Amino acid sequence: MIAVSLEFFALAAVVALAGAYLARSADQIAEITRLGRLLIGSVLLAAATSLPELTVDLSAVRQGMPELAAGDLLGSSIMNLLILAVLDLAHRSGGKMLSREAAAHALSATLSIAVTALAGMAILTAPRLPGFSFLGIGIWSWGILVAYLLGVRMIFLDQRVSARAAADAAEAAEPDDGGKKPVQPPLWRPVVVFTVATLVLFLAGPRLAHVAGQLADLSRLGKTFVGTTLVALCTSLPELVASITALRMNSFDLVIGNVFGSNAFNMILFVPLDAAHPGSLFADISQSHAVTSLAVILATAVAVLGQLYHVEKRRRVVEPDALLMLLILGGALFLVFQLSS
């Protein structure tokens, strides 16, 4: 038990280190390309930090542990929201990430709500409905993928309009300096760092799944609960470290975009898992995972309400804030433990 635990935390440390390099390089890429931290965080950084989920859960499905895989994907979304809530409470400018200053992220948050809702509906209905599939992938998984791609297109178009407006405003405000433009650092350096860090995450994942399965058997807590908590916590380490690193750089857009983008990206990972699983993945996993998906939807909705709510001085718990998110997510973890024990 001790040896397995040590190996588990050693792998988690490797994943965390790679996450720090991902955040720094993503911030540099956003600055050089001028695509914006919201878009880079919601798509590029979110996809990279979600790679542990992909490799871990593919390995888990191939080893006959779909419960662990589903619990990890949905549990990672809970952990990501916990990261956002805790950082929002702990940072010296507390409340900033759930205020109207962050309202631009409501679009990516709504996308994560939509695809998580589709996953929750699939979990509840797949065991009772005829299983339709195309290319070995169930119809629910295809629906999640299409919804995600349409949502990313909306975010891209929205950010392109915002970037043009910001560029025009900056150009109008800048004094005439004789046409000289600031020299940008080369793009290839952060791209190389980002790629190497992503590769480290991709390689560390399969072993982490194997060790997590061993811990689930030794602890006797059940694969649903272990997947939703222990594995999800470790595969969310890239998001945690990347968010802390971005917060230290005052890149709030990168932090929020990474959390909401990762939660949306986690749901499309059901597509390769469904392809790797014999039969319908959603029909073969416990319906207790629907509790997790509903909690993610509710907590994300609270975050969006906080971003769109006009009043800045709020009553704790009664009005949308990070503390209310913590209560919702903590209650969801307790329910999952009760249902899986």
Coordinates of C-alpha atoms in Angstrom, one line a residue, residues 23-167:
A23 CA 0.7 27.9 -18.1
R24 CA 3.8 30.0 -18.7
S25 CA 4.1 29.0 -22.3
A26 CA 0.4 29.4 -23.0
D27 CA 0.5 33.0 -21.6
Q28 CA 3.5 33.8 -24.0
I29 CA 1.7 32.2 -26.9
A30 CA -1.4 34.3 -26.2
E31 CA 0.7 37.5 -26.0
I32 CA 2.7 36.8 -29.2
T33 CA -0.2 35.6 -31.4
R34 CA -2.6 38.2 -29.9
L35 CA -5.4 35.5 -30.0
G36 CA -6.2 36.5 -26.4
R37 CA -5.9 34.7 -23.1
L38 CA -9.5 33.7 -23.0
L39 CA -9.4 31.8 -26.3
I40 CA -5.9 30.2 -25.5
G41 CA -7.1 29.3 -22.0
S42 CA -10.5 27.9 -23.1
V43 CA -9.2 25.8 -26.0
L44 CA -5.4 25.3 -26.2
L45 CA -4.5 25.2 -22.5
A46 CA -7.7 23.4 -21.7
A47 CA -7.0 20.6 -24.2
A48 CA -3.4 20.2 -23.0
T49 CA -4.2 20.0 -19.3
S50 CA -7.0 17.5 -20.0
L51 CA -4.5 15.1 -21.6
P52 CA -4.0 13.2 -18.4
E53 CA -7.8 12.4 -18.3
L54 CA -7.5 11.1 -21.9
T55 CA -4.6 8.8 -21.3
V56 CA -5.7 7.7 -17.8
D57 CA -9.3 7.0 -18.8
L58 CA -8.4 5.2 -22.1
S59 CA -6.1 2.9 -20.1
A60 CA -8.9 2.4 -17.5
V61 CA -11.5 1.5 -20.1
R62 CA -9.1 -1.0 -21.8
Q63 CA -8.5 -2.6 -18.4
G64 CA -12.2 -3.0 -17.9
M65 CA -12.7 -0.1 -15.5
P66 CA -15.3 2.2 -17.2
E67 CA -16.5 3.3 -13.7
L68 CA -13.1 4.7 -12.9
A69 CA -12.9 6.5 -16.3
A70 CA -16.4 8.1 -16.1
G71 CA -15.8 9.1 -12.5
D72 CA -12.5 10.7 -13.4
L73 CA -13.9 12.8 -16.3
L74 CA -16.9 14.1 -14.3
G75 CA -14.9 14.3 -11.0
S76 CA -12.2 16.3 -12.8
S77 CA -14.9 18.9 -13.7
I78 CA -15.8 19.1 -10.0
M79 CA -12.1 19.5 -9.0
N80 CA -11.6 22.2 -11.6
L81 CA -14.5 24.2 -10.2
L82 CA -13.2 23.7 -6.7
I83 CA -9.9 25.1 -8.0
L84 CA -11.7 28.2 -9.3
A85 CA -13.7 28.7 -6.2
V86 CA -10.8 28.3 -3.8
L87 CA -8.5 30.6 -5.8
D88 CA -11.3 33.2 -6.0
L89 CA -11.6 33.1 -2.2
A90 CA -7.9 33.0 -1.4
H91 CA -6.6 35.6 -3.9
R92 CA -6.0 39.1 -2.5
S93 CA -8.5 40.5 -5.0
G94 CA -11.1 37.9 -4.0
G95 CA -14.3 37.7 -6.0
K96 CA -12.7 39.1 -9.2
M97 CA -13.1 35.9 -11.1
L98 CA -16.8 35.6 -10.3
S99 CA -17.6 39.3 -11.0
R100 CA -18.8 41.2 -14.0
E101 CA -15.1 41.8 -14.9
A102 CA -15.1 38.1 -16.0
A103 CA -18.4 38.2 -17.8
A104 CA -16.7 37.5 -21.1
H105 CA -16.2 33.9 -19.9
A106 CA -20.0 33.3 -19.6
L107 CA -19.9 31.9 -23.2
S108 CA -17.3 29.2 -22.4
A109 CA -19.0 28.4 -19.1
T110 CA -22.4 28.0 -20.9
L111 CA -20.7 25.6 -23.4
S112 CA -19.4 23.5 -20.5
I113 CA -23.0 23.4 -19.0
A114 CA -24.4 22.3 -22.4
V115 CA -22.0 19.4 -23.0
T116 CA -22.1 18.3 -19.4
A117 CA -25.9 18.2 -19.6
L118 CA -25.7 16.0 -22.6
A119 CA -23.4 13.6 -20.8
G120 CA -25.8 13.6 -17.8
M121 CA -28.8 12.8 -20.1
A122 CA -26.8 10.0 -21.7
I123 CA -26.0 8.4 -18.3
L124 CA -29.6 8.5 -17.3
T125 CA -31.2 7.3 -20.6
A126 CA -28.6 5.0 -22.3
P127 CA -29.5 1.9 -20.2
R128 CA -33.2 2.3 -21.1
L129 CA -33.0 3.2 -24.8
P130 CA -31.8 1.2 -27.9
G131 CA -28.1 1.6 -28.5
F132 CA -27.5 3.4 -31.8
S133 CA -23.9 3.9 -32.9
F134 CA -21.9 5.1 -35.9
L135 CA -18.3 4.1 -36.5
G136 CA -18.4 2.3 -33.1
I137 CA -19.3 5.5 -31.3
G138 CA -22.7 6.0 -29.6
I139 CA -25.2 8.7 -30.7
W140 CA -24.9 10.5 -27.4
S141 CA -21.1 10.8 -27.8
W142 CA -21.5 12.2 -31.3
G143 CA -24.0 14.8 -30.0
I144 CA -21.5 15.9 -27.3
L145 CA -18.7 16.3 -30.0
V146 CA -20.9 18.3 -32.4
A147 CA -22.1 20.6 -29.6
Y148 CA -18.5 21.2 -28.4
L149 CA -17.2 22.0 -31.9
L150 CA -20.1 24.5 -32.5
G151 CA -19.4 26.1 -29.1
V152 CA -15.7 26.5 -29.8
R153 CA -16.6 28.1 -33.1
M154 CA -18.8 30.6 -31.3
I155 CA -16.0 31.4 -28.8
F156 CA -13.5 31.9 -31.6
L157 CA -15.8 34.2 -33.6
D158 CA -16.6 36.2 -30.4
Q159 CA -13.0 36.6 -29.5
R160 CA -12.0 37.6 -33.0
V161 CA -14.5 40.5 -32.8
S162 CA -13.3 41.5 -29.3
A163 CA -9.6 41.3 -30.5
R164 CA -10.3 43.6 -33.4
A165 CA -12.1 46.1 -31.2
A166 CA -9.3 46.0 -28.6
A167 CA -6.6 46.5 -31.3

